[in-house]
Amino acid sequence: MSLGRRSGVKRHAASHTLALKATTPRDLLDADWITVARFDSLTTPGDIGSILAREVDDWNEAGVATVRLGTRTTDHPIYTTDRPHFILALEWLAQPIDGDALIAGLMRAIDASTSVSRQIIFQGQRLFPWPNVATVGG
């Protein structure tokens, strides 16, 4: 049985997919480890980019290979979502020493200019395709 519009069932918090076309190999997500933070803030993506630029030296020293910042667009009129507006992804070539601390520092820096709410943080290792660098004991 279909749960489409005819059934009268309304979907909430539908997943939203962002399809990116990679134009160069660098555009692809190719990291053995990632740390992802989703959050809401009243600031603009440009302001967050400025804050990220101030953190670059610390993140390079910690081993972050790439930093990606994204935002949600406006909700679909029917299929809305309650996910936070911003997403930040840190790509690591090896197991992060303390990705959570780097994210926490960034959130404090953003919070100093405007409030940050609804933080969700995830850190994980790529399992397939196989990681480029073998982990100790893995």
PDB file of C-alpha atoms in Angstrom:
ATOM      1  CA  MET A   1       0.000   0.000   0.000  1.00  0.00           C
ATOM      2  CA  SER A   2       1.338   3.424  -0.909  1.00  0.00           C
ATOM      3  CA  LEU A   3       1.666   6.072   1.758  1.00  0.00           C
ATOM      4  CA  GLY A   4       1.582   8.921  -0.741  1.00  0.00           C
ATOM      5  CA  ARG A   5      -0.717  11.928  -0.853  1.00  0.00           C
ATOM      6  CA  ARG A   6      -3.804   9.868  -1.696  1.00  0.00           C
ATOM      7  CA  SER A   7      -3.658   7.914   1.560  1.00  0.00           C
ATOM      8  CA  GLY A   8      -3.855  11.090   3.630  1.00  0.00           C
ATOM      9  CA  VAL A   9      -0.649  10.211   5.500  1.00  0.00           C
ATOM     10  CA  LYS A  10       1.656  13.205   5.909  1.00  0.00           C
ATOM     11  CA  ARG A  11       5.407  12.622   6.115  1.00  0.00           C
ATOM     12  CA  HIS A  12       7.386  14.689   8.609  1.00  0.00           C
ATOM     13  CA  ALA A  13      11.138  15.144   8.870  1.00  0.00           C
ATOM     14  CA  ALA A  14      11.699  13.581   5.467  1.00  0.00           C
ATOM     15  CA  SER A  15      15.320  13.062   4.598  1.00  0.00           C
ATOM     16  CA  HIS A  16      16.809  15.691   2.348  1.00  0.00           C
ATOM     17  CA  THR A  17      19.533  14.778  -0.100  1.00  0.00           C
ATOM     18  CA  LEU A  18      22.129  17.110  -1.499  1.00  0.00           C
ATOM     19  CA  ALA A  19      23.498  15.826  -4.793  1.00  0.00           C
ATOM     20  CA  LEU A  20      26.898  17.241  -5.612  1.00  0.00           C
ATOM     21  CA  LYS A  21      28.673  16.744  -8.906  1.00  0.00           C
ATOM     22  CA  ALA A  22      32.390  16.378  -8.300  1.00  0.00           C
ATOM     23  CA  THR A  23      34.408  18.290 -10.881  1.00  0.00           C
ATOM     24  CA  THR A  24      37.851  17.308  -9.605  1.00  0.00           C
ATOM     25  CA  PRO A  25      39.138  14.426  -7.447  1.00  0.00           C
ATOM     26  CA  ARG A  26      39.559  16.941  -4.580  1.00  0.00           C
ATOM     27  CA  ASP A  27      35.807  17.590  -4.617  1.00  0.00           C
ATOM     28  CA  LEU A  28      35.096  13.997  -3.584  1.00  0.00           C
ATOM     29  CA  LEU A  29      34.690  13.068   0.061  1.00  0.00           C
ATOM     30  CA  ASP A  30      37.709  10.781   0.487  1.00  0.00           C
ATOM     31  CA  ALA A  31      38.706  10.628   4.128  1.00  0.00           C
ATOM     32  CA  ASP A  32      39.289   7.717   6.433  1.00  0.00           C
ATOM     33  CA  TRP A  33      37.644   9.579   9.325  1.00  0.00           C
ATOM     34  CA  ILE A  34      35.072  12.358   9.490  1.00  0.00           C
ATOM     35  CA  THR A  35      33.706  14.556  12.238  1.00  0.00           C
ATOM     36  CA  VAL A  36      30.335  16.108  11.448  1.00  0.00           C
ATOM     37  CA  ALA A  37      28.585  18.821  13.422  1.00  0.00           C
ATOM     38  CA  ARG A  38      25.079  20.083  12.724  1.00  0.00           C
ATOM     39  CA  PHE A  39      23.898  23.209  14.484  1.00  0.00           C
ATOM     40  CA  ASP A  40      21.593  26.198  14.330  1.00  0.00           C
ATOM     41  CA  SER A  41      22.826  29.768  14.529  1.00  0.00           C
ATOM     42  CA  LEU A  42      21.520  33.197  13.640  1.00  0.00           C
ATOM     43  CA  THR A  43      24.807  34.097  11.942  1.00  0.00           C
ATOM     44  CA  THR A  44      25.436  33.954   8.186  1.00  0.00           C
ATOM     45  CA  PRO A  45      27.523  31.353   6.340  1.00  0.00           C
ATOM     46  CA  GLY A  46      30.013  34.131   5.492  1.00  0.00           C
ATOM     47  CA  ASP A  47      30.508  34.952   9.177  1.00  0.00           C
ATOM     48  CA  ILE A  48      31.023  31.283   9.989  1.00  0.00           C
ATOM     49  CA  GLY A  49      33.536  31.089   7.119  1.00  0.00           C
ATOM     50  CA  SER A  50      35.467  33.977   8.691  1.00  0.00           C
ATOM     51  CA  ILE A  51      35.521  32.168  12.028  1.00  0.00           C
ATOM     52  CA  LEU A  52      36.684  28.979  10.286  1.00  0.00           C
ATOM     53  CA  ALA A  53      39.516  30.905   8.631  1.00  0.00           C
ATOM     54  CA  ARG A  54      40.795  31.973  12.060  1.00  0.00           C
ATOM     55  CA  GLU A  55      40.887  28.316  13.191  1.00  0.00           C
ATOM     56  CA  VAL A  56      42.819  26.961  10.179  1.00  0.00           C
ATOM     57  CA  ASP A  57      46.245  26.769  11.836  1.00  0.00           C
ATOM     58  CA  ASP A  58      44.920  24.811  14.817  1.00  0.00           C
ATOM     59  CA  TRP A  59      43.047  22.429  12.547  1.00  0.00           C
ATOM     60  CA  ASN A  60      46.031  21.839  10.246  1.00  0.00           C
ATOM     61  CA  GLU A  61      48.158  21.108  13.294  1.00  0.00           C
ATOM     62  CA  ALA A  62      45.562  18.603  14.512  1.00  0.00           C
ATOM     63  CA  GLY A  63      45.569  16.778  11.158  1.00  0.00           C
ATOM     64  CA  VAL A  64      42.356  17.997   9.518  1.00  0.00           C
ATOM     65  CA  ALA A  65      42.677  17.478   5.753  1.00  0.00           C
ATOM     66  CA  THR A  66      39.534  19.295   4.570  1.00  0.00           C
ATOM     67  CA  VAL A  67      36.767  21.384   6.121  1.00  0.00           C
ATOM     68  CA  ARG A  68      33.358  21.627   4.454  1.00  0.00           C
ATOM     69  CA  LEU A  69      30.537  23.964   5.492  1.00  0.00           C
ATOM     70  CA  GLY A  70      26.990  23.589   4.205  1.00  0.00           C
ATOM     71  CA  THR A  71      23.526  24.948   4.911  1.00  0.00           C
ATOM     72  CA  ARG A  72      20.005  23.713   4.389  1.00  0.00           C
ATOM     73  CA  THR A  73      17.855  25.551   1.915  1.00  0.00           C
ATOM     74  CA  THR A  74      14.239  26.411   2.663  1.00  0.00           C
ATOM     75  CA  ASP A  75      11.977  23.522   3.547  1.00  0.00           C
ATOM     76  CA  HIS A  76       9.727  21.839   1.046  1.00  0.00           C
ATOM     77  CA  PRO A  77       6.154  23.070   1.614  1.00  0.00           C
ATOM     78  CA  ILE A  78       4.944  19.582   2.573  1.00  0.00           C
ATOM     79  CA  TYR A  79       8.024  17.554   3.558  1.00  0.00           C
ATOM     80  CA  THR A  80       9.585  19.686   6.263  1.00  0.00           C
ATOM     81  CA  THR A  81      12.566  18.807   8.426  1.00  0.00           C
ATOM     82  CA  ASP A  82      13.634  19.710  11.928  1.00  0.00           C
ATOM     83  CA  ARG A  83      17.341  19.198  11.268  1.00  0.00           C
ATOM     84  CA  PRO A  84      19.704  22.046  12.200  1.00  0.00           C
ATOM     85  CA  HIS A  85      20.448  24.614   9.488  1.00  0.00           C
ATOM     86  CA  PHE A  86      24.268  24.326   9.280  1.00  0.00           C
ATOM     87  CA  ILE A  87      26.476  21.290   8.735  1.00  0.00           C
ATOM     88  CA  LEU A  88      30.233  21.252   9.174  1.00  0.00           C
ATOM     89  CA  ALA A  89      32.341  18.273   8.098  1.00  0.00           C
ATOM     90  CA  LEU A  90      35.987  17.766   9.031  1.00  0.00           C
ATOM     91  CA  GLU A  91      37.848  15.198   6.946  1.00  0.00           C
ATOM     92  CA  TRP A  92      40.781  13.375   8.529  1.00  0.00           C
ATOM     93  CA  LEU A  93      43.407  11.164   6.890  1.00  0.00           C
ATOM     94  CA  ALA A  94      43.982   9.328  10.183  1.00  0.00           C
ATOM     95  CA  GLN A  95      42.056   8.779  13.409  1.00  0.00           C
ATOM     96  CA  PRO A  96      41.354  12.162  15.019  1.00  0.00           C
ATOM     97  CA  ILE A  97      43.057  12.828  18.309  1.00  0.00           C
ATOM     98  CA  ASP A  98      40.281  15.119  19.559  1.00  0.00           C
ATOM     99  CA  GLY A  99      37.789  16.153  16.884  1.00  0.00           C
ATOM    100  CA  ASP A 100      35.165  16.927  19.508  1.00  0.00           C
ATOM    101  CA  ALA A 101      37.447  19.523  21.121  1.00  0.00           C
ATOM    102  CA  LEU A 102      38.009  21.262  17.771  1.00  0.00           C
ATOM    103  CA  ILE A 103      34.253  21.395  17.137  1.00  0.00           C
ATOM    104  CA  ALA A 104      33.633  22.628  20.695  1.00  0.00           C
ATOM    105  CA  GLY A 105      36.184  25.422  20.179  1.00  0.00           C
ATOM    106  CA  LEU A 106      34.509  26.445  16.938  1.00  0.00           C
ATOM    107  CA  MET A 107      31.074  26.457  18.586  1.00  0.00           C
ATOM    108  CA  ARG A 108      32.424  28.722  21.361  1.00  0.00           C
ATOM    109  CA  ALA A 109      33.841  31.086  18.716  1.00  0.00           C
ATOM    110  CA  ILE A 110      30.504  31.208  16.859  1.00  0.00           C
ATOM    111  CA  ASP A 111      28.601  31.544  20.122  1.00  0.00           C
ATOM    112  CA  ALA A 112      30.737  34.589  21.005  1.00  0.00           C
ATOM    113  CA  SER A 113      29.170  36.483  18.080  1.00  0.00           C
ATOM    114  CA  THR A 114      25.696  34.933  18.133  1.00  0.00           C
ATOM    115  CA  SER A 115      23.983  32.043  19.845  1.00  0.00           C
ATOM    116  CA  VAL A 116      24.423  28.412  18.801  1.00  0.00           C
ATOM    117  CA  SER A 117      21.696  25.881  19.481  1.00  0.00           C
ATOM    118  CA  ARG A 118      20.734  22.289  18.707  1.00  0.00           C
ATOM    119  CA  GLN A 119      24.185  20.842  18.284  1.00  0.00           C
ATOM    120  CA  ILE A 120      24.556  17.313  16.946  1.00  0.00           C
ATOM    121  CA  ILE A 121      28.082  15.884  16.645  1.00  0.00           C
ATOM    122  CA  PHE A 122      29.107  12.621  15.012  1.00  0.00           C
ATOM    123  CA  GLN A 123      32.535  11.119  14.436  1.00  0.00           C
ATOM    124  CA  GLY A 124      33.209   7.939  12.531  1.00  0.00           C
ATOM    125  CA  GLN A 125      35.561   5.881  10.401  1.00  0.00           C
ATOM    126  CA  ARG A 126      35.032   4.894   6.787  1.00  0.00           C
ATOM    127  CA  LEU A 127      34.630   1.141   6.485  1.00  0.00           C
ATOM    128  CA  PHE A 128      34.111   0.740   2.742  1.00  0.00           C
ATOM    129  CA  PRO A 129      35.801   1.311   0.446  1.00  0.00           C
ATOM    130  CA  TRP A 130      38.613   0.226   2.678  1.00  0.00           C
ATOM    131  CA  PRO A 131      40.423   2.992   4.578  1.00  0.00           C
ATOM    132  CA  ASN A 132      43.605   4.346   3.007  1.00  0.00           C
ATOM    133  CA  VAL A 133      45.498   4.079   6.307  1.00  0.00           C
ATOM    134  CA  ALA A 134      45.177   0.971   8.462  1.00  0.00           C
ATOM    135  CA  THR A 135      44.343   1.707  12.098  1.00  0.00           C
ATOM    136  CA  VAL A 136      46.265   0.127  14.956  1.00  0.00           C
ATOM    137  CA  GLY A 137      44.365  -2.853  16.349  1.00  0.00           C
ATOM    138  CA  GLY A 138      41.726  -2.548  13.582  1.00  0.00           C
TER     139      GLY A 138
END
